[in-house]
XYZ file of C-alpha atoms in Angstrom:
165
model
C 0.000 0.000 0.000
C 2.819 2.406 0.853
C 4.374 1.669 -2.537
C 1.208 2.782 -4.301
C 1.145 5.955 -2.146
C 4.787 6.657 -3.083
C 3.950 6.152 -6.754
C 1.056 8.679 -6.541
C 3.204 11.115 -4.605
C 5.878 11.007 -7.320
C 3.272 11.724 -9.987
C 2.033 14.768 -8.039
C 5.602 15.996 -7.473
C 6.372 15.700 -11.187
C 3.244 17.682 -12.041
C 4.191 20.354 -9.473
C 7.582 20.597 -11.154
C 5.806 21.543 -14.380
C 5.724 18.274 -16.312
C 2.663 17.482 -18.388
C 0.476 14.726 -16.927
C 1.602 12.073 -19.366
C 5.276 12.930 -18.804
C 4.765 13.059 -15.020
C 3.172 9.572 -14.980
C 5.800 8.051 -17.273
C 8.668 9.551 -15.232
C 7.069 8.338 -11.968
C 6.777 4.809 -13.430
C 10.401 4.825 -14.556
C 11.639 6.205 -11.196
C 9.599 3.692 -9.203
C 10.938 0.794 -11.300
C 14.484 2.132 -10.796
C 13.873 2.439 -7.018
C 12.243 -0.996 -6.696
C 8.754 0.344 -6.004
C 5.917 -1.682 -7.619
C 8.590 -2.918 -10.036
C 6.924 -6.116 -11.248
C 3.477 -4.672 -11.969
C 4.827 -1.436 -13.466
C 7.065 -3.342 -15.915
C 4.305 -5.716 -17.032
C 1.414 -3.229 -17.167
C 3.136 0.104 -17.899
C 0.903 1.107 -20.844
C -2.342 0.035 -19.169
C -1.374 1.689 -15.882
C -0.434 4.921 -17.685
C -3.785 4.990 -19.518
C -5.696 4.236 -16.342
C -3.879 6.861 -14.278
C -4.160 9.493 -17.005
C -7.903 8.853 -17.216
C -8.129 9.080 -13.421
C -6.151 12.315 -13.368
C -8.365 13.766 -16.091
C -11.425 12.932 -13.995
C -9.847 14.465 -10.892
C -8.887 17.577 -12.825
C -12.356 17.797 -14.356
C -13.952 17.479 -10.919
C -11.676 20.186 -9.542
C -12.403 22.483 -12.490
C -16.130 21.838 -12.078
C -15.845 22.499 -8.341
C -14.044 25.815 -8.955
C -16.658 26.905 -11.506
C -19.533 25.935 -9.220
C -17.921 27.758 -6.323
C -17.390 30.840 -8.476
C -21.034 30.747 -9.624
C -22.203 30.240 -6.039
C -20.081 33.183 -4.873
C -21.505 35.429 -7.591
C -25.035 34.366 -6.717
C -24.421 34.801 -2.985
C -22.938 38.268 -3.524
C -25.932 39.290 -5.625
C -28.309 37.936 -2.982
C -26.461 39.763 -0.202
C -26.503 42.981 -2.261
C -30.259 42.614 -2.869
C -30.832 41.957 0.831
C -28.658 44.940 1.730
C -30.553 47.187 -0.699
C -33.872 46.020 0.759
C -32.659 46.690 4.303
C -31.223 50.057 3.272
C -34.480 51.079 1.556
C -36.489 49.952 4.583
C -34.227 51.907 6.943
C -34.493 55.021 4.754
C -38.269 54.644 4.536
C -38.526 54.223 8.317
C -36.222 57.209 8.910
C -38.291 59.370 6.548
C -41.494 58.272 8.283
C -39.986 59.020 11.712
C -38.728 62.458 10.638
C -42.079 63.212 8.986
C -43.913 62.228 12.176
C -41.572 64.337 14.332
C -41.899 67.362 12.049
C -45.689 66.939 11.930
C -45.793 66.850 15.750
C -43.537 69.925 16.003
C -45.575 71.866 13.439
C -48.843 70.861 15.120
C -47.499 71.981 18.514
C -46.205 75.276 17.072
C -49.494 75.965 15.298
C -51.469 75.218 18.466
C -49.214 77.516 20.473
C -49.515 80.272 17.870
C -53.296 79.925 17.601
C -53.591 79.797 21.401
C -51.509 83.008 21.642
C -53.602 84.704 18.960
C -56.922 83.665 20.540
C -55.672 84.690 23.970
C -54.571 88.087 22.663
C -57.950 88.525 20.948
C -59.641 87.740 24.278
C -57.367 90.178 26.119
C -58.035 92.846 23.501
C -61.812 92.262 23.738
C -61.745 92.613 27.538
C -59.646 95.777 27.361
C -61.992 97.326 24.761
C -65.102 96.281 26.700
C -63.710 97.607 29.985
C -62.805 100.937 28.326
C -66.299 101.221 26.829
C -67.698 100.670 30.306
C -65.376 103.350 31.716
C -63.168 101.123 33.858
C -59.908 102.586 35.127
C -56.558 101.288 33.838
C -55.769 99.747 37.234
C -59.168 97.983 37.218
C -58.493 96.642 33.686
C -55.008 95.424 34.752
C -56.565 93.687 37.769
C -59.180 91.947 35.581
C -56.479 90.796 33.077
C -54.339 89.417 35.917
C -57.333 87.446 37.238
C -58.875 86.207 33.978
C -55.613 85.321 32.158
C -53.257 84.641 35.075
C -50.965 87.460 33.932
C -48.272 89.236 35.872
C -48.975 92.876 36.511
C -46.287 94.081 34.075
C -47.594 91.777 31.283
C -51.151 93.012 31.853
C -49.904 96.672 31.624
C -48.038 95.756 28.402
C -51.286 94.487 26.823
C -53.133 97.556 28.090
C -50.595 99.781 26.311
C -50.655 97.610 23.177
C -54.458 97.705 22.772
């Protein structure tokens, strides 16, 4: 068994050294015969053994070539799949980010509009009270007192509205 392993090893070494397959097998046969490895069978069956080994090596090489091609195709397919998955994830993340920003902006705008409308309505109410109190002949200090009570204003803010309207 070890002799057969040595024979195969010599073939592989010859191929690694750059010999063509047929030359590598023939040289390995000749070297093994010279070194007393599988001598009897190699002398008797040299041509048949060469043909058999060359056919075997062709099959091994074909399998290896096929394996490399399949691996290359699988890598290309896997890369494309990963890229598609990445693009889907990226698009989803962008869509979610846009939705989140849109929601946040909508909430901010809604809050700002409410605050602005509340301020406007409040000022309209303050103006209406000031005008009504003036029509009724109320003093400025009485109007300031009413504004402080009705709108929870500080005295200086109430006087500011009184001057404004």
